[in-house]
Short mmCIF file of C-alpha atoms in Angstrom, two decimals:
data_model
loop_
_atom_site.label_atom_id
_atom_site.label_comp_id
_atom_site.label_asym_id
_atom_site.label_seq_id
_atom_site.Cartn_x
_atom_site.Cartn_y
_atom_site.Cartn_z
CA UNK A 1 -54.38 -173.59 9.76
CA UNK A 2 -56.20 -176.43 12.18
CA UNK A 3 -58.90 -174.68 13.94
CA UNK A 4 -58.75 -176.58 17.53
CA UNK A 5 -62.00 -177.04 19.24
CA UNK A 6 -61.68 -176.72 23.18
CA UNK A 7 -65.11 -177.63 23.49
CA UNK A 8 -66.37 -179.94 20.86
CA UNK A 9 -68.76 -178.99 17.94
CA UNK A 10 -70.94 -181.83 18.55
CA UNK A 11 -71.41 -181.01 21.95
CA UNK A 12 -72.08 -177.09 21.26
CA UNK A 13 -74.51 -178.31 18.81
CA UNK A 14 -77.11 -180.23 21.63
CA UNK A 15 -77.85 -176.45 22.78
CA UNK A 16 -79.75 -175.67 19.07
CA UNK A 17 -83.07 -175.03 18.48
CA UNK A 18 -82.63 -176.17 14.68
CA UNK A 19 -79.94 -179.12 15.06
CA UNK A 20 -78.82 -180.22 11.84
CA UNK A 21 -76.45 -183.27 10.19
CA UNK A 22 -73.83 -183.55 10.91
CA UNK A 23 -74.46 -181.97 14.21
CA UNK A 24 -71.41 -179.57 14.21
CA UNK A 25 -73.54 -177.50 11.35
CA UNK A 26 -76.24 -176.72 13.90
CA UNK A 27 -77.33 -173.31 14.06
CA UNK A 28 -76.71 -171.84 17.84
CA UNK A 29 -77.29 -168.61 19.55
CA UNK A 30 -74.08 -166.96 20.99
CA UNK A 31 -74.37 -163.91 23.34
CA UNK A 32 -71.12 -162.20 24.44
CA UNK A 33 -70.88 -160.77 27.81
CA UNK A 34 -71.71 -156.96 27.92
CA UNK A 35 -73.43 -157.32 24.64
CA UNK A 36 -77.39 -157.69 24.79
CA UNK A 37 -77.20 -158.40 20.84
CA UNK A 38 -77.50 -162.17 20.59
CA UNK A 39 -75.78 -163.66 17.02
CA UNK A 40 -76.47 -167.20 15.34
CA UNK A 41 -73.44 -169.05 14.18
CA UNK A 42 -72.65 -172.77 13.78
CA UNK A 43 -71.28 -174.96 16.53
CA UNK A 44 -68.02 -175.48 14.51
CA UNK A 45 -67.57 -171.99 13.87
CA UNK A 46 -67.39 -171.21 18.19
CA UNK A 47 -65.18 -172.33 20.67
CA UNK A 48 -61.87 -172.52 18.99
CA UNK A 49 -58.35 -171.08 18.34
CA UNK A 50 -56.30 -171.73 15.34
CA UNK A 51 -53.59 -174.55 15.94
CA UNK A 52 -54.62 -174.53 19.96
CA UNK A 53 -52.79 -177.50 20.58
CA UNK A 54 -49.90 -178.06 18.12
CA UNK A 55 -46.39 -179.52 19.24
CA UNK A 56 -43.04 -179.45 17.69
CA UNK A 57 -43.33 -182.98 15.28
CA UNK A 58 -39.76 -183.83 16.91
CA UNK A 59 -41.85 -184.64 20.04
CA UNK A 60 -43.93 -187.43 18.86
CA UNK A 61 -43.07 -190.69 16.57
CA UNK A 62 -45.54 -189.95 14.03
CA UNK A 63 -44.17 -186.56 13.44
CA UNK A 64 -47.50 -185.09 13.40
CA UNK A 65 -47.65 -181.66 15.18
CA UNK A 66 -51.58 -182.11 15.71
CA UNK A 67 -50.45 -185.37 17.82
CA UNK A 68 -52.59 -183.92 21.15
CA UNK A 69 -55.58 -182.80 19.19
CA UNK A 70 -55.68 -186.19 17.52
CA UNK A 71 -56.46 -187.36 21.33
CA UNK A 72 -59.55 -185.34 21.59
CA UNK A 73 -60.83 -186.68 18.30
CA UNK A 74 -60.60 -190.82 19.54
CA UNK A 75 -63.81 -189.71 21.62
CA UNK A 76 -65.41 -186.80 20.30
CA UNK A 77 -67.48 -188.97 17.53
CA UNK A 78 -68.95 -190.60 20.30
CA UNK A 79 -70.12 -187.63 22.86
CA UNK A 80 -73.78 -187.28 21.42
CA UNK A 81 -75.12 -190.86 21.29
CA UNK A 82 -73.16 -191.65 24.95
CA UNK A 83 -75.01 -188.11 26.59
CA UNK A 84 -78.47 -189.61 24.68
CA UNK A 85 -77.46 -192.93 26.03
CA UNK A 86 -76.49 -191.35 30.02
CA UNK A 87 -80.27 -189.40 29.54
CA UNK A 88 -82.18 -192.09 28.86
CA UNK A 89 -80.27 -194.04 31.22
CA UNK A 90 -78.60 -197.02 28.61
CA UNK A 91 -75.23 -195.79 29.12
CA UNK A 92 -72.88 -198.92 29.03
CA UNK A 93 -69.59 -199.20 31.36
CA UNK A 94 -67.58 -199.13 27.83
CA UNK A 95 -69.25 -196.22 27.21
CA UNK A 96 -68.87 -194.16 30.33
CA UNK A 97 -65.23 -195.19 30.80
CA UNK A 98 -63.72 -194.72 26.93
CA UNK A 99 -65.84 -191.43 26.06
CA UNK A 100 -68.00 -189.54 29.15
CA UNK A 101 -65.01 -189.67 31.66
CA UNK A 102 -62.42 -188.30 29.21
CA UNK A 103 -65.00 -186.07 27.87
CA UNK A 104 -65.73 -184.26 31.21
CA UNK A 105 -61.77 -184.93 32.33
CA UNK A 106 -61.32 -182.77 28.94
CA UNK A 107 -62.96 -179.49 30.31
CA UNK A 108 -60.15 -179.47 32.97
CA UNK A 109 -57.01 -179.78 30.14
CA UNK A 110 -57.80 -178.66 27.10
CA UNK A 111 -59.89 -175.25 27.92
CA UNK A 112 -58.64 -171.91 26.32
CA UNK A 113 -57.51 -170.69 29.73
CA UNK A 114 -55.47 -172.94 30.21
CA UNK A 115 -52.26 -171.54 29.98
CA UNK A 116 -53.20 -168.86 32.01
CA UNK A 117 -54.22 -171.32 34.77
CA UNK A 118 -50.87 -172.92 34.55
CA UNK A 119 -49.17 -169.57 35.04
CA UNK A 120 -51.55 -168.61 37.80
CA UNK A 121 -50.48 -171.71 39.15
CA UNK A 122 -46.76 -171.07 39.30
CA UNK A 123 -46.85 -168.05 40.90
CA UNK A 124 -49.23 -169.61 43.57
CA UNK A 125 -47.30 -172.19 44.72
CA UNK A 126 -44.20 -171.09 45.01
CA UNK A 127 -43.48 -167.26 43.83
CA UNK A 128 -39.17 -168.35 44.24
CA UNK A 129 -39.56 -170.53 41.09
CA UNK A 130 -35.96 -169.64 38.75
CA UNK A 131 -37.40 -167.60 36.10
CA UNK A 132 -35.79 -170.17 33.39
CA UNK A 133 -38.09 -173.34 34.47
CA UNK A 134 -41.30 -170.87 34.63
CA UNK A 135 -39.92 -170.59 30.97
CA UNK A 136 -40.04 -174.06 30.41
CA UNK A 137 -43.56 -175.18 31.66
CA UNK A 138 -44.97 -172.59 30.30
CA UNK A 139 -43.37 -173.40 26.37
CA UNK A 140 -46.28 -174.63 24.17
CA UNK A 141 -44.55 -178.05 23.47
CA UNK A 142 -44.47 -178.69 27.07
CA UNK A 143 -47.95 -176.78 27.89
CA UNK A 144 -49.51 -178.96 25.28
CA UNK A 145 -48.24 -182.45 26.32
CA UNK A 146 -48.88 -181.94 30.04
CA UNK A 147 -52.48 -181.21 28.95
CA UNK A 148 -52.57 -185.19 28.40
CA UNK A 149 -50.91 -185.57 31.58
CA UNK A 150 -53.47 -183.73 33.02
CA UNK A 151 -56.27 -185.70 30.92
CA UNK A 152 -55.33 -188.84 32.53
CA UNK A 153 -55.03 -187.51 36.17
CA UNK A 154 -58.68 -185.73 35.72
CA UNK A 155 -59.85 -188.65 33.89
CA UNK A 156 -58.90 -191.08 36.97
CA UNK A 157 -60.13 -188.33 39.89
CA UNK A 158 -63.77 -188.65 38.12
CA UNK A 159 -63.89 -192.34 39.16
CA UNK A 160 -64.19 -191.50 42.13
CA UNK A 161 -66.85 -188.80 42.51
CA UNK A 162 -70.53 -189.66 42.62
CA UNK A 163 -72.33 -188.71 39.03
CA UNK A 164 -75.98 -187.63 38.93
CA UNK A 165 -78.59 -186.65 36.38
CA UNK A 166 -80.76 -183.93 37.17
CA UNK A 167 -83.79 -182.62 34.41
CA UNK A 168 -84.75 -178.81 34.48
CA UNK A 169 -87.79 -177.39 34.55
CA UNK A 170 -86.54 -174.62 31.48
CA UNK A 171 -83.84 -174.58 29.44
CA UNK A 172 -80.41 -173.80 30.28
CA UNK A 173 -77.41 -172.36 28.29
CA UNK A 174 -73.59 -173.39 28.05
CA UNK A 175 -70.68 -171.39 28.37
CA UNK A 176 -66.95 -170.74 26.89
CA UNK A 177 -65.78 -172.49 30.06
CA UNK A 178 -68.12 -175.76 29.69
CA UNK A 179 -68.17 -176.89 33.57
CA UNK A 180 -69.77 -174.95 36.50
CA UNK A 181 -68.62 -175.20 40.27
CA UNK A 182 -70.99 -175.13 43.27
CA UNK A 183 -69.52 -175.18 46.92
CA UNK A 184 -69.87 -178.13 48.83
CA UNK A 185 -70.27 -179.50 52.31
CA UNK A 186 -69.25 -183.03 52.14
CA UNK A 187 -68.27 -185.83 53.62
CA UNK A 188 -67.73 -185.95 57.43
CA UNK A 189 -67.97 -181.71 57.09
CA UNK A 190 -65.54 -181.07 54.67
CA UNK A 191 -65.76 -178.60 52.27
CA UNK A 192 -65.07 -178.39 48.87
CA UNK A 193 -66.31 -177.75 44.71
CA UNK A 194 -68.43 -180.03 43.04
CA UNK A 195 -68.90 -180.05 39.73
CA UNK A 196 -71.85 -179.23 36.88
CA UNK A 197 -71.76 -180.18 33.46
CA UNK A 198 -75.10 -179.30 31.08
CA UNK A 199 -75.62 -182.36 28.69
CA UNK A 200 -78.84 -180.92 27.06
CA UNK A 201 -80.72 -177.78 27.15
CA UNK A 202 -82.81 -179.81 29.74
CA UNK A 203 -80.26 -182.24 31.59
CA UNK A 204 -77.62 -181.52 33.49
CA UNK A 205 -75.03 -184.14 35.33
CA UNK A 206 -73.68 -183.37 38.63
CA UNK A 207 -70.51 -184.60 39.93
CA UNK A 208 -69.48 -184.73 43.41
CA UNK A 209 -65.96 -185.82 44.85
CA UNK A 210 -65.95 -188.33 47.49
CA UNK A 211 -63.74 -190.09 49.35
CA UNK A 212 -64.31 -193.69 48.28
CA UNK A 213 -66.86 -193.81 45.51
CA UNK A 214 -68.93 -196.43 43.63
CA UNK A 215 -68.41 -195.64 39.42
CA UNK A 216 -69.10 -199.10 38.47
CA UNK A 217 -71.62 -202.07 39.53
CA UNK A 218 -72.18 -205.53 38.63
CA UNK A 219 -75.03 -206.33 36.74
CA UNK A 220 -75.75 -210.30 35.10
CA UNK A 221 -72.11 -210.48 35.43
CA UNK A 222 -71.39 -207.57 33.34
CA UNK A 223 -69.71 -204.24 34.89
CA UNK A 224 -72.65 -200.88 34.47
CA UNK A 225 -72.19 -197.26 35.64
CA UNK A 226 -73.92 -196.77 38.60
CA UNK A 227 -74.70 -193.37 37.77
CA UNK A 228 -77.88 -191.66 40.11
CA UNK A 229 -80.96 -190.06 38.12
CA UNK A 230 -82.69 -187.81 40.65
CA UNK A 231 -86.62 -186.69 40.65
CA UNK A 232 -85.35 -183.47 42.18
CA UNK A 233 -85.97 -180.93 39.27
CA UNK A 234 -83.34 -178.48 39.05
CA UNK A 235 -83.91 -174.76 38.26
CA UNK A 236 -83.02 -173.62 35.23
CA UNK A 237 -82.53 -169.81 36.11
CA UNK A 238 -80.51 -170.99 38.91
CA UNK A 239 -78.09 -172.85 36.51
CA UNK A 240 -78.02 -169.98 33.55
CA UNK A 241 -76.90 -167.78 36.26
CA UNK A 242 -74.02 -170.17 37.63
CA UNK A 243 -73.02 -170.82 33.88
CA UNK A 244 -73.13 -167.08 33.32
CA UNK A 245 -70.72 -166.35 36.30
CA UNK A 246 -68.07 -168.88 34.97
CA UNK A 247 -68.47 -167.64 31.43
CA UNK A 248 -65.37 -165.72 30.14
CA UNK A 249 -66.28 -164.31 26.84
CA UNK A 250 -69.71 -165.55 25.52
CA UNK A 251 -72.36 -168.23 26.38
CA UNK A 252 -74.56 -170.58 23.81
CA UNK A 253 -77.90 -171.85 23.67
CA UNK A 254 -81.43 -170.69 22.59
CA UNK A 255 -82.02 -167.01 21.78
CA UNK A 256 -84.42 -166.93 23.78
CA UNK A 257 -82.83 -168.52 26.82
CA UNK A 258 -79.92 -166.21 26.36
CA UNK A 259 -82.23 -163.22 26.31
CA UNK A 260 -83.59 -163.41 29.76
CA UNK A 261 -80.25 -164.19 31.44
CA UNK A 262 -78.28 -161.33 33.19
CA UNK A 263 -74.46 -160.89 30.93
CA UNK A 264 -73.71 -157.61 31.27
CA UNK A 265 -69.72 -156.67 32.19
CA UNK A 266 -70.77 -155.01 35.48
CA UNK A 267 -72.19 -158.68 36.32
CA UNK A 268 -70.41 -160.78 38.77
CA UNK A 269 -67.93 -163.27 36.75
CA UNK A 270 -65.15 -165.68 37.89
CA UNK A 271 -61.57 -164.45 37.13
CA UNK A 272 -58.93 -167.25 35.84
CA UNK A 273 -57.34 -167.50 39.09
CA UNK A 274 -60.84 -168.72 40.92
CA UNK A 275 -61.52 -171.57 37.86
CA UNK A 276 -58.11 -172.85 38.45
CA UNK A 277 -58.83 -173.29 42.06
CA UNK A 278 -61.94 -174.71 41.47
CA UNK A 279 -60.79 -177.17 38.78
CA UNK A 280 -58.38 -178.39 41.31
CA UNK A 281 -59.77 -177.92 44.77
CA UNK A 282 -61.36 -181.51 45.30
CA UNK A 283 -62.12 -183.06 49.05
CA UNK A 284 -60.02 -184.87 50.48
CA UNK A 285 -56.78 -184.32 48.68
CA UNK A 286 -56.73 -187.32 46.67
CA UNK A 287 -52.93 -187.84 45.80
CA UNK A 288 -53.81 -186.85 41.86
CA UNK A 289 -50.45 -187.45 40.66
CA UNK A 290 -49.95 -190.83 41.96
CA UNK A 291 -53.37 -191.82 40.89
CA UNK A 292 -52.67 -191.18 37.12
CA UNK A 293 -53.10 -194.35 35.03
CA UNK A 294 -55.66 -195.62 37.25
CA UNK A 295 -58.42 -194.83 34.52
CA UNK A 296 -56.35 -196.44 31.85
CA UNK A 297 -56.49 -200.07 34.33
CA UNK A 298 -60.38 -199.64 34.83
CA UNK A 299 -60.73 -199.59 31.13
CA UNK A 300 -59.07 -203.29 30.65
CA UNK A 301 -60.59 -204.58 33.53
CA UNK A 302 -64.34 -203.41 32.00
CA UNK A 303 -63.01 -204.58 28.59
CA UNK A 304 -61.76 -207.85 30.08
CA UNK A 305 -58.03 -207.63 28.91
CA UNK A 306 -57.33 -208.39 32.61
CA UNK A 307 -59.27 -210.03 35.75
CA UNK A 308 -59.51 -208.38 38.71
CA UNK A 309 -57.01 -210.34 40.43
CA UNK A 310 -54.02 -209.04 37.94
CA UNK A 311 -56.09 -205.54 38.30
CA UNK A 312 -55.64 -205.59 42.05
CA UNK A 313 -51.87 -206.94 41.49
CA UNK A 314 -50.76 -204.18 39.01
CA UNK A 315 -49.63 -201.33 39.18
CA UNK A 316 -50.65 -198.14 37.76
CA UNK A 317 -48.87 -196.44 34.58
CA UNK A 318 -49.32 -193.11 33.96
CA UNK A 319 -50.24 -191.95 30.27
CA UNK A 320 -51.78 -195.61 30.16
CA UNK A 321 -55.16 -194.48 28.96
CA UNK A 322 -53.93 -191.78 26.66
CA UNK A 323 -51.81 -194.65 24.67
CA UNK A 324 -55.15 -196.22 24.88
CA UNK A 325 -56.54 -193.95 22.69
CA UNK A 326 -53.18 -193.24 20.60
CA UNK A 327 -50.73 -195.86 20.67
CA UNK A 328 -47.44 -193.59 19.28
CA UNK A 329 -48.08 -190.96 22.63
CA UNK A 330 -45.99 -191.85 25.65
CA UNK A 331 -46.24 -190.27 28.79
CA UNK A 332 -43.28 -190.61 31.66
CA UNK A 333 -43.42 -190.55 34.82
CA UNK A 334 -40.32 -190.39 37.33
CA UNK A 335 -42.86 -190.79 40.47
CA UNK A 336 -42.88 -194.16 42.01
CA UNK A 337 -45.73 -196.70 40.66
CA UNK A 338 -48.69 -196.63 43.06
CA UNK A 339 -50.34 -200.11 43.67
CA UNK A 340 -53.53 -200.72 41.67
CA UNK A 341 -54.78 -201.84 45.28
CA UNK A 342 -54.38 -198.82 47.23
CA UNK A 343 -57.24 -197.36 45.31
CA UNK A 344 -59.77 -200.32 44.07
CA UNK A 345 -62.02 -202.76 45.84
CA UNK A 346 -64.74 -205.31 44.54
CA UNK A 347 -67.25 -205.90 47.59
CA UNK A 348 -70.08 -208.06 46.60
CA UNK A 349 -71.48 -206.40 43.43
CA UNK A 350 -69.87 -202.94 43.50
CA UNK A 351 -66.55 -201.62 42.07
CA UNK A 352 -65.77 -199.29 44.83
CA UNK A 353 -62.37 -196.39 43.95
CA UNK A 354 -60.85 -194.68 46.93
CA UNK A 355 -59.65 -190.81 46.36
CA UNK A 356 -57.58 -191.06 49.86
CA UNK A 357 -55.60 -193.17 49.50
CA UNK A 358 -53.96 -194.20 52.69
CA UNK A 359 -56.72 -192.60 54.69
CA UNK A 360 -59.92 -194.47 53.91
CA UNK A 361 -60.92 -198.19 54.96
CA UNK A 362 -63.40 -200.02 53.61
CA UNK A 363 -65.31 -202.85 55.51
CA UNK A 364 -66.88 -205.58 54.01
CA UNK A 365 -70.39 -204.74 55.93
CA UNK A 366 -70.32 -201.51 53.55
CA UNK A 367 -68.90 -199.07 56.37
CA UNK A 368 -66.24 -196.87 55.42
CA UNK A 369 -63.82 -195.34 58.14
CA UNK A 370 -61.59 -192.24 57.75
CA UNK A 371 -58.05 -192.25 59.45
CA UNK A 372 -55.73 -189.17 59.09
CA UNK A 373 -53.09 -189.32 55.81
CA UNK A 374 -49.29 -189.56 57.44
CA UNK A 375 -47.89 -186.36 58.24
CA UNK A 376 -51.41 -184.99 59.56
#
């Protein structure tokens, strides 16, 4: 029996004090909530469920039933040199497009809550749902494949959000959830989550949403992230105790990190319903579903399989990214194509992506100007 990894070994393995090769034998502390006891394991013997992600073989070509989980594994051989590469600030575009992005678009898809969140979900939006399609969505098969769905939608909103590196001034633990929220007053007053990812025990990225943002730059005629690195040092008992609120069952890292960190059941903690919500309440409602494929296009234009003429021309394909990284998986989409346009620009030497989409123009002196979306 496959045991599926929702957050990857190799990742779980950068909050050691001993890390060892390969990586996913490191030794890591693991503290459960209401337990004071702290326990070592290895990093590929946490965060896991026994065939997580399996689908019936009749739904794919290959007739694999691992087909999803053989997604996660195109960029999870990659995660540790591309965070050492985003720390020390060497992080190509190729890089930050084919493994960071989907690896932070992955803590929103292919988490153990997940199902739970899909439920929750349901009986937000509309409580009148016929009990037979709840039935439906909420099938493994179709749970598992619209986790891809949701990987290329996720993957595409993190274009356009602003990405920087903090350091800490101790060292800060990880939880069974990954990603950390923090309330935000953005753009023009509105509020909304932003995002925190730990990528070290000292190194943390922060992601904010934005209405038009600037993921990629022109450099010598070659595309770069133009990701921020901040002299702002972040505290470190102010993250543990963020990461401790969205932890579920257990967090990782040092023992002695984990020692001095409040974890007790009595302790404040996020239920499923508030992660959900915060997974998908970004500014400015972006139109997520008609953005999906928009990752997948960014990709050739960095790899130069297209210019940015036929970029601009095109239009988007959902699932196009996800047959990037397996070519048998297709992904359908009944929704109308949305023009590649709609959401890119190239002004001087900046890739600029727009998350609101038609509400946001973009001058060439750099200005940006909000109009209402239709309907408002």
């Amino acid at each position: 029996m496959a045991k599926d990894h929702f957050i990857p070994a190799s990742f779980i393995a950068r909050f050691s004090d001993s890390p060892a090769e390969p990586s996913r034998k490191s030794i890591v502390g693991v503290r459960f909530r209401g337990n004071p006891k702290i326990v070592e394991k290895r990093a590929e013997a946490i965060a896991y469920a026994n065939s997580l992600y399996d689908v019936s073989e009749v739904l794919t070509t290959t007739g694999k039933k691992n087909a999803v989980d053989n997604v996660w594994s195109v960029y999870e051989p990659n995660i540790p040199k591309t965070l050492d590469a985003l720390i020390s600030r060497e992080l190509t575009a190729h890089d930050f497009l084919e493994t960071l992005v989907p690896f932070v678009a992955g803590f929103f898809c292919r988490d153990l809550l997940y199902e739970e969140r899909v439920n929750h979900r349901l009986d937000r939006l509309n409580a009148d749902i016929p009990q037979e399609i709840n039935e439906l969505v909420l099938r493994k098969d179709h749970l598992n494949t619209s986790r891809l769905q949701e990987l290329d939608n996720f993957a595409s909103r993190l274009l356009a959000c602003n990405w920087t590196v903090y350091e800490t001034d101790g060292n800060v633990i990880l939880s069974d959830v990954g990603i950390a929220f923090c309330a935000e007053t953005g753009f023009v007053g509105t509020e909304g989550i932003s995002y925190i990812l730990p990528i070290s025990t000292r190194h943390i990225v922060h992601i904010v949403p934005l209405p038009i943002a600037r993921p990629l730059k022109v450099r010598d005629r070659e595309f770069v992230p133009a990701i921020e690195y901040s002299d702002d040092i972040w505290s470190s008992a102010e993250l543990n105790g963020i990461f401790a609120t969205v932890a579920q069952r257990y967090c990782v890292g040092s023992v002695e990190t984990l020692s001095s960190i409040s974890f007790s059941k009595e302790d404040q903690r996020l239920t499923v319903a508030q992660i959900d919500e915060a997974m998908n309440h970004w500014q400015f409602f972006p139109p997520a579903l008609r953005m999906n494929g928009l990752h997948g296009l960014i990709c050739a234009l960095v790899s130069r399989q297209i210019d940015i003429d036929d970029a601009l021309n095109s239009y988007l394909k959902s699932g196009d990214f996800v047959k990037r990284m397996d070519e048998d998986i297709q992904i359908f989409s009944v929704r109308v194509p949305s023009k590649a346009s709609d959401y890119i620009r190239l002004i001087g030497d900046s890739l600029f992506i727009t998350a609101h989409h038609p509400g946001v123009e973009v001058h060439h002196d750099g200005k940006i100007k909000l109009t209402p979306p239709p309907g408002n």
